[in-house]
């Protein structure tokens, strides 16, 4: 009953407004507008869902085959997105994701020689089939402590588009001081994420 | 069975055609060399050589000091991916990618056209490709070993 009263008063409001703009505005058009009011109401209700932010950790291992040459070499890994593994709340799907921010990126190299000052800088990028490559973290110069290093993360980069796909690729570019004839090079990756979703 | 074999053969030919973009290329200004390689199904180009690798002000290796994201301004220019996300469309053309200009920090839409095996027309533009600028890049050839 109250809603009907509301709608009637909205009708009057619309009517007064449109007549002031265009005197030929017909009552017929007002009826058409009223037809869309329930949809508008539903849109407003949907927009008022609860927004939740939680942190999550992702552990990965990236690698590349040697030999490696002085300068930038790339280590890569694919990540298969499974939101139920990283979000504690059940039933959250990709369409509910609003924002995914990288809060921390830590790496541990498996190579003793390189771990001892063999790398001068590192850049982490993310890419997928549907979404363009984006730099998300960097460290230059690089300070290695027992083969471990932490990158400075971009505060602007939003990774949510990548988490809406089935899979994405992480590309770690490391700048080597000199050639290395190792068969392979790998590093463990630990990413701290902040995920915001709307229920 | 024959259909599958033919399909695979055509796929391999198309792949080889697309992969002609890989290699080391030199822009017309001669200040850098860019290596194009493939990640997944797309092509990326990164700076592998700089004519002047040291910044005159800092006396250190050049970094991406014009990056719009302040946190990423320490990224070294040598190794920087300035060509991103190119997909082979057809007729010697790679599109849907972007090119980054480290001298002003701007990223432009970009189309790459291979005019011959050793020459690329790199067209950067904003909005539609009519309004843009084309630069000619040459493939860097490895010096062949002389026979004794």
Tab-separated table of C-alpha atoms in Angstrom:
chain	number	residue	atom	x	y	z
A	1	UNK	CA	0.000	0.000	0.000
A	2	UNK	CA	2.793	2.397	1.005
A	3	UNK	CA	4.720	1.583	-2.140
A	4	UNK	CA	1.688	2.455	-4.263
A	5	UNK	CA	1.426	5.782	-2.485
A	6	UNK	CA	5.140	6.349	-3.150
A	7	UNK	CA	4.721	5.496	-6.822
A	8	UNK	CA	1.732	7.848	-7.115
A	9	UNK	CA	3.724	10.699	-5.593
A	10	UNK	CA	6.647	9.902	-7.918
A	11	UNK	CA	4.154	10.046	-10.804
A	12	UNK	CA	3.127	13.500	-9.722
A	13	UNK	CA	6.747	14.554	-9.456
A	14	UNK	CA	7.629	13.207	-12.925
A	15	UNK	CA	4.486	14.700	-14.360
A	16	UNK	CA	5.229	18.145	-12.944
A	17	UNK	CA	8.826	18.001	-14.123
A	18	UNK	CA	8.204	16.778	-17.655
A	19	UNK	CA	5.260	19.144	-18.165
A	20	UNK	CA	7.509	22.024	-17.154
A	21	UNK	CA	10.038	20.833	-19.762
A	22	UNK	CA	7.571	19.881	-22.452
A	23	UNK	CA	3.883	20.766	-22.202
A	24	UNK	CA	2.962	18.096	-24.778
A	25	UNK	CA	4.337	15.324	-22.541
A	26	UNK	CA	1.545	12.782	-22.312
A	27	UNK	CA	0.158	10.727	-19.445
A	28	UNK	CA	0.844	7.690	-21.626
A	29	UNK	CA	4.599	8.250	-21.275
A	30	UNK	CA	4.254	8.567	-17.522
A	31	UNK	CA	2.651	5.132	-17.416
A	32	UNK	CA	5.608	3.718	-19.383
A	33	UNK	CA	8.092	5.238	-16.939
A	34	UNK	CA	6.153	3.770	-14.012
A	35	UNK	CA	6.583	0.334	-15.558
A	36	UNK	CA	10.340	0.617	-15.033
A	37	UNK	CA	10.156	1.660	-11.388
A	38	UNK	CA	10.177	-1.914	-9.978
A	39	UNK	CA	13.301	-2.635	-12.060
A	40	UNK	CA	14.919	0.522	-10.730
A	41	UNK	CA	13.998	-0.597	-7.224
A	42	UNK	CA	15.622	-4.015	-7.782
A	43	UNK	CA	18.786	-2.391	-9.177
A	44	UNK	CA	19.011	-0.217	-6.080
A	45	UNK	CA	18.563	-3.242	-3.781
A	46	UNK	CA	21.257	-5.174	-5.712
A	47	UNK	CA	23.659	-2.261	-5.434
A	48	UNK	CA	23.306	-2.284	-1.665
A	49	UNK	CA	24.922	-5.756	-1.127
A	50	UNK	CA	27.502	-6.281	1.591
A	51	UNK	CA	31.089	-5.595	0.605
A	52	UNK	CA	33.718	-7.766	2.300
A	53	UNK	CA	37.496	-7.531	2.179
A	54	UNK	CA	39.763	-10.379	3.195
A	55	UNK	CA	43.415	-11.271	2.797
A	56	UNK	CA	44.747	-14.463	1.262
A	57	UNK	CA	48.098	-16.087	0.515
A	58	UNK	CA	49.065	-17.790	-2.708
A	59	UNK	CA	52.155	-20.028	-2.857
A	60	UNK	CA	53.663	-20.833	-6.251
A	61	UNK	CA	56.879	-21.913	-7.914
A	62	UNK	CA	58.155	-20.281	-11.107
A	63	UNK	CA	60.971	-21.541	-13.288
A	64	UNK	CA	62.858	-21.256	-16.550
A	65	UNK	CA	65.194	-23.479	-18.537
A	66	UNK	CA	68.838	-22.444	-18.955
A	67	UNK	CA	71.347	-21.441	-20.036
A	68	UNK	CA	70.861	-17.858	-18.874
A	69	UNK	CA	72.626	-14.811	-20.192
A	70	UNK	CA	73.673	-11.544	-18.623
A	71	UNK	CA	70.684	-9.198	-18.515
A	72	UNK	CA	67.009	-9.893	-18.064
A	73	UNK	CA	65.766	-13.492	-18.035
A	74	UNK	CA	62.176	-14.541	-17.426
A	75	UNK	CA	60.839	-17.150	-15.010
A	76	UNK	CA	57.194	-18.066	-15.456
A	77	UNK	CA	54.378	-19.965	-13.862
A	78	UNK	CA	50.695	-20.502	-14.577
A	79	UNK	CA	48.115	-20.109	-11.846
A	80	UNK	CA	44.812	-21.910	-12.144
A	81	UNK	CA	42.194	-19.711	-10.513
A	82	UNK	CA	40.063	-21.420	-7.895
A	83	UNK	CA	38.472	-18.795	-5.698
A	84	UNK	CA	37.204	-21.346	-3.179
A	85	UNK	CA	40.859	-22.099	-2.305
A	86	UNK	CA	41.664	-18.520	-1.350
A	87	UNK	CA	38.375	-17.018	-0.125
A	88	UNK	CA	37.113	-18.379	3.173
A	89	UNK	CA	33.461	-17.513	2.551
A	90	UNK	CA	31.665	-20.192	0.538
A	91	UNK	CA	29.786	-19.498	-2.672
A	92	UNK	CA	31.817	-16.513	-3.869
A	93	UNK	CA	32.201	-16.566	-7.634
A	94	UNK	CA	34.216	-14.405	-10.031
A	95	UNK	CA	31.302	-12.091	-10.828
A	96	UNK	CA	31.226	-10.994	-7.174
A	97	UNK	CA	34.893	-9.920	-7.172
A	98	UNK	CA	35.286	-6.164	-7.028
A	99	UNK	CA	39.007	-5.704	-6.484
A	100	UNK	CA	42.137	-7.798	-5.970
A	101	UNK	CA	45.208	-5.938	-4.745
A	102	UNK	CA	48.698	-7.279	-4.269
A	103	UNK	CA	49.915	-6.416	-0.775
A	104	UNK	CA	53.165	-8.373	-0.704
A	105	UNK	CA	55.405	-10.427	-2.999
A	106	UNK	CA	58.219	-12.555	-1.548
A	107	UNK	CA	60.568	-14.835	-3.480
A	108	UNK	CA	63.180	-17.431	-2.553
A	109	UNK	CA	65.682	-18.451	-5.228
A	110	UNK	CA	66.834	-22.051	-5.390
A	111	UNK	CA	70.195	-21.169	-6.916
A	112	UNK	CA	73.046	-20.638	-4.435
A	113	UNK	CA	75.271	-18.790	-6.882
A	114	UNK	CA	72.576	-16.359	-8.008
A	115	UNK	CA	71.283	-16.025	-4.486
A	116	UNK	CA	74.633	-14.555	-3.545
A	117	UNK	CA	74.363	-11.205	-5.362
A	118	UNK	CA	73.890	-12.622	-8.850
A	119	UNK	CA	70.711	-10.636	-9.474
A	120	UNK	CA	70.520	-6.852	-9.548
A	121	UNK	CA	66.794	-6.282	-10.029
A	122	UNK	CA	63.486	-8.108	-10.423
A	123	UNK	CA	60.094	-7.208	-11.879
A	124	UNK	CA	56.870	-9.184	-11.517
A	125	UNK	CA	54.225	-9.046	-14.227
A	126	UNK	CA	50.860	-10.697	-14.700
A	127	UNK	CA	49.151	-11.647	-17.961
A	128	UNK	CA	46.327	-13.836	-19.237
A	129	UNK	CA	44.781	-14.741	-22.578
A	130	UNK	CA	42.068	-12.107	-22.257
A	131	UNK	CA	43.755	-9.416	-20.180
A	132	UNK	CA	46.814	-7.398	-21.074
A	133	UNK	CA	50.147	-7.710	-19.293
A	134	UNK	CA	50.565	-5.502	-16.240
A	135	UNK	CA	53.570	-4.814	-13.984
A	136	UNK	CA	52.582	-5.402	-10.386
A	137	UNK	CA	55.836	-5.293	-8.392
A	138	UNK	CA	59.485	-4.336	-8.761
A	139	UNK	CA	62.746	-4.128	-6.787
A	140	UNK	CA	65.774	-2.221	-8.036
A	141	UNK	CA	68.375	-2.473	-6.660
A	142	UNK	CA	67.712	-5.884	-5.220
A	143	UNK	CA	68.814	-6.850	-1.717
A	144	UNK	CA	69.068	-10.619	-1.339
A	145	UNK	CA	69.034	-12.153	2.117
A	146	UNK	CA	69.766	-15.915	2.002
A	147	UNK	CA	68.359	-16.041	-1.520
A	148	UNK	CA	65.132	-14.355	-0.456
A	149	UNK	CA	63.899	-11.004	-1.655
A	150	UNK	CA	60.759	-8.904	-1.409
A	151	UNK	CA	59.396	-6.677	-4.161
A	152	UNK	CA	57.790	-3.249	-3.825
A	153	UNK	CA	54.199	-3.722	-4.934
A	154	UNK	CA	52.179	-1.358	-7.083
A	155	UNK	CA	49.456	0.362	-5.094
A	156	UNK	CA	47.410	1.067	-8.213
A	157	UNK	CA	47.408	-2.321	-9.932
A	158	UNK	CA	44.062	-4.122	-9.646
A	159	UNK	CA	44.329	-7.843	-10.436
A	160	UNK	CA	40.605	-8.649	-10.346
A	161	UNK	CA	40.287	-9.116	-14.133
A	162	UNK	CA	42.881	-11.930	-14.000
A	163	UNK	CA	41.047	-13.666	-11.155
A	164	UNK	CA	37.882	-13.648	-13.266
A	165	UNK	CA	39.574	-15.944	-15.783
A	166	UNK	CA	40.380	-19.645	-15.498
A	167	UNK	CA	44.123	-19.131	-15.563
A	168	UNK	CA	46.783	-16.423	-15.616
A	169	UNK	CA	50.557	-16.341	-15.951
A	170	UNK	CA	53.058	-14.691	-13.629
A	171	UNK	CA	56.285	-13.528	-15.267
A	172	UNK	CA	59.273	-12.773	-13.038
A	173	UNK	CA	62.023	-10.884	-14.886
A	174	UNK	CA	65.378	-11.133	-13.128
A	175	UNK	CA	68.430	-9.147	-14.211
A	176	UNK	CA	71.512	-11.369	-14.043
A	177	UNK	CA	74.970	-9.911	-13.433
A	178	UNK	CA	76.601	-12.497	-15.702
A	179	UNK	CA	75.902	-15.631	-17.732
A	180	UNK	CA	74.767	-18.717	-15.881
A	181	UNK	CA	74.958	-22.162	-17.455
A	182	UNK	CA	72.528	-23.836	-15.093
A	183	UNK	CA	70.029	-26.220	-16.636
A	184	UNK	CA	67.185	-24.453	-14.892
A	185	UNK	CA	66.413	-21.708	-12.424
A	186	UNK	CA	63.445	-21.581	-10.111
A	187	UNK	CA	62.049	-19.478	-7.325
A	188	UNK	CA	59.238	-19.958	-4.877
A	189	UNK	CA	56.690	-17.134	-4.817
A	190	UNK	CA	54.555	-16.074	-1.921
A	191	UNK	CA	51.890	-13.512	-2.754
A	192	UNK	CA	49.782	-11.681	-0.186
A	193	UNK	CA	46.464	-10.612	-1.674
A	194	UNK	CA	43.627	-8.400	-0.540
A	195	UNK	CA	40.344	-9.450	-2.121
A	196	UNK	CA	37.190	-7.361	-2.046
A	197	UNK	CA	33.886	-8.935	-3.052
A	198	UNK	CA	30.226	-8.096	-2.871
A	199	UNK	CA	27.834	-10.732	-1.521
B	1	UNK	CA	41.813	-38.735	-40.021
B	2	UNK	CA	43.077	-36.933	-43.135
B	3	UNK	CA	41.076	-33.898	-42.072
B	4	UNK	CA	42.787	-33.860	-38.670
B	5	UNK	CA	46.251	-34.174	-40.256
B	6	UNK	CA	45.486	-31.304	-42.666
B	7	UNK	CA	44.085	-29.190	-39.819
B	8	UNK	CA	47.269	-29.739	-37.774
B	9	UNK	CA	49.480	-28.972	-40.773
B	10	UNK	CA	47.671	-25.700	-41.483
B	11	UNK	CA	47.874	-24.829	-37.783
B	12	UNK	CA	51.647	-25.346	-37.791
B	13	UNK	CA	52.058	-23.195	-40.915
B	14	UNK	CA	49.968	-20.380	-39.397
B	15	UNK	CA	52.024	-20.616	-36.194
B	16	UNK	CA	55.318	-20.382	-38.086
B	17	UNK	CA	53.985	-17.362	-39.966
B	18	UNK	CA	53.048	-15.626	-36.713
B	19	UNK	CA	56.390	-16.473	-35.085
B	20	UNK	CA	58.332	-14.559	-37.772
B	21	UNK	CA	57.888	-11.543	-35.500
B	22	UNK	CA	60.271	-13.008	-32.914
B	23	UNK	CA	63.856	-11.775	-32.978
B	24	UNK	CA	65.837	-8.654	-32.152
B	25	UNK	CA	64.751	-5.402	-33.803
B	26	UNK	CA	66.197	-1.888	-33.932
B	27	UNK	CA	63.967	1.228	-34.012
B	28	UNK	CA	64.890	4.004	-36.477
B	29	UNK	CA	66.385	6.253	-33.754
B	30	UNK	CA	69.022	3.596	-33.064
B	31	UNK	CA	68.965	4.279	-29.312
B	32	UNK	CA	67.728	0.808	-28.349
B	33	UNK	CA	67.340	-2.776	-29.487
B	34	UNK	CA	64.161	-4.689	-28.730
B	35	UNK	CA	63.801	-8.442	-28.506
B	36	UNK	CA	60.357	-9.765	-29.386
B	37	UNK	CA	59.352	-13.147	-28.013
B	38	UNK	CA	56.210	-15.052	-27.227
B	39	UNK	CA	54.458	-15.625	-23.910
B	40	UNK	CA	51.444	-17.920	-24.179
B	41	UNK	CA	49.757	-16.979	-27.433
B	42	UNK	CA	50.827	-13.317	-27.504
B	43	UNK	CA	53.988	-11.422	-28.483
B	44	UNK	CA	56.012	-9.074	-26.275
B	45	UNK	CA	59.060	-6.918	-26.942
B	46	UNK	CA	61.591	-5.854	-24.338
B	47	UNK	CA	64.591	-3.565	-24.470
B	48	UNK	CA	67.772	-5.661	-24.485
B	49	UNK	CA	70.287	-2.957	-25.403
B	50	UNK	CA	70.517	0.779	-24.863
B	51	UNK	CA	72.936	3.096	-26.659
B	52	UNK	CA	73.161	5.218	-23.516
B	53	UNK	CA	72.389	2.867	-20.612
B	54	UNK	CA	73.517	5.281	-17.886
B	55	UNK	CA	71.348	8.183	-16.722
B	56	UNK	CA	73.325	11.440	-16.929
B	57	UNK	CA	71.742	12.833	-13.755
B	58	UNK	CA	71.985	9.828	-11.450
B	59	UNK	CA	75.065	8.201	-13.066
B	60	UNK	CA	73.234	4.892	-12.596
B	61	UNK	CA	71.563	2.538	-15.114
B	62	UNK	CA	68.441	4.158	-16.570
B	63	UNK	CA	65.116	3.401	-14.935
B	64	UNK	CA	61.501	3.955	-15.964
B	65	UNK	CA	61.340	7.350	-14.208
B	66	UNK	CA	58.232	8.470	-16.139
B	67	UNK	CA	56.051	5.508	-15.172
B	68	UNK	CA	52.582	6.826	-14.168
B	69	UNK	CA	52.678	4.415	-11.206
B	70	UNK	CA	55.148	5.948	-8.745
B	71	UNK	CA	55.887	2.579	-7.099
B	72	UNK	CA	57.175	1.171	-10.399
B	73	UNK	CA	59.550	3.999	-11.326
B	74	UNK	CA	62.606	2.025	-10.226
B	75	UNK	CA	62.025	-0.590	-12.955
B	76	UNK	CA	65.222	-0.826	-15.055
B	77	UNK	CA	64.801	0.297	-18.665
B	78	UNK	CA	67.071	-2.453	-19.893
B	79	UNK	CA	64.755	-5.427	-19.868
B	80	UNK	CA	61.580	-3.308	-19.928
B	81	UNK	CA	58.725	-4.690	-22.041
B	82	UNK	CA	57.663	-1.795	-24.249
B	83	UNK	CA	55.635	-3.926	-26.694
B	84	UNK	CA	52.823	-5.888	-25.114
B	85	UNK	CA	50.001	-8.288	-25.972
B	86	UNK	CA	50.286	-8.530	-29.765
B	87	UNK	CA	48.196	-11.129	-31.549
B	88	UNK	CA	48.798	-12.223	-35.131
B	89	UNK	CA	45.748	-11.131	-37.053
B	90	UNK	CA	46.485	-11.861	-40.707
B	91	UNK	CA	48.348	-10.631	-43.748
B	92	UNK	CA	51.660	-9.939	-41.968
B	93	UNK	CA	49.959	-7.910	-39.251
B	94	UNK	CA	50.056	-8.164	-35.459
B	95	UNK	CA	47.449	-6.117	-33.618
B	96	UNK	CA	45.589	-5.604	-30.301
B	97	UNK	CA	48.872	-4.632	-28.639
B	98	UNK	CA	50.371	-1.527	-27.098
B	99	UNK	CA	53.661	0.338	-27.189
B	100	UNK	CA	55.117	2.240	-24.237
B	101	UNK	CA	57.253	5.341	-24.680
B	102	UNK	CA	59.635	5.537	-21.700
B	103	UNK	CA	60.561	9.113	-22.626
B	104	UNK	CA	57.118	10.418	-21.633
B	105	UNK	CA	55.481	7.515	-19.777
B	106	UNK	CA	52.647	7.209	-22.306
B	107	UNK	CA	51.211	3.975	-23.660
B	108	UNK	CA	49.709	3.912	-27.142
B	109	UNK	CA	47.646	1.407	-29.087
B	110	UNK	CA	49.878	-0.224	-31.658
B	111	UNK	CA	49.761	-2.259	-34.859
B	112	UNK	CA	52.813	-4.009	-36.299
B	113	UNK	CA	53.030	-4.627	-40.033
B	114	UNK	CA	55.857	-6.722	-41.496
B	115	UNK	CA	56.691	-5.155	-44.861
B	116	UNK	CA	59.423	-7.714	-45.536
B	117	UNK	CA	61.179	-10.376	-43.454
B	118	UNK	CA	63.556	-7.792	-41.963
B	119	UNK	CA	61.396	-4.675	-41.724
B	120	UNK	CA	58.539	-3.732	-39.421
B	121	UNK	CA	56.218	-0.746	-39.585
B	122	UNK	CA	55.346	0.012	-35.981
B	123	UNK	CA	52.317	2.310	-35.814
B	124	UNK	CA	51.437	3.861	-32.472
B	125	UNK	CA	48.136	5.677	-32.149
B	126	UNK	CA	45.461	6.942	-29.795
B	127	UNK	CA	41.875	5.969	-30.571
B	128	UNK	CA	41.874	5.148	-34.277
B	129	UNK	CA	44.987	4.208	-36.241
B	130	UNK	CA	44.497	7.060	-38.729
B	131	UNK	CA	45.854	9.467	-36.144
B	132	UNK	CA	49.243	8.101	-35.217
B	133	UNK	CA	52.901	7.813	-36.086
B	134	UNK	CA	54.761	5.026	-37.819
B	135	UNK	CA	58.352	4.065	-37.118
B	136	UNK	CA	60.368	1.609	-39.186
B	137	UNK	CA	62.257	-1.077	-37.288
B	138	UNK	CA	64.959	-3.267	-38.816
B	139	UNK	CA	65.769	-6.826	-37.827
B	140	UNK	CA	69.173	-7.204	-36.207
B	141	UNK	CA	71.120	-9.814	-38.094
B	142	UNK	CA	73.748	-11.939	-36.443
B	143	UNK	CA	77.109	-11.564	-38.185
B	144	UNK	CA	77.825	-14.774	-40.101
B	145	UNK	CA	81.063	-16.599	-39.338
B	146	UNK	CA	83.700	-16.256	-42.028
B	147	UNK	CA	84.962	-19.448	-43.570
B	148	UNK	CA	88.682	-19.992	-43.278
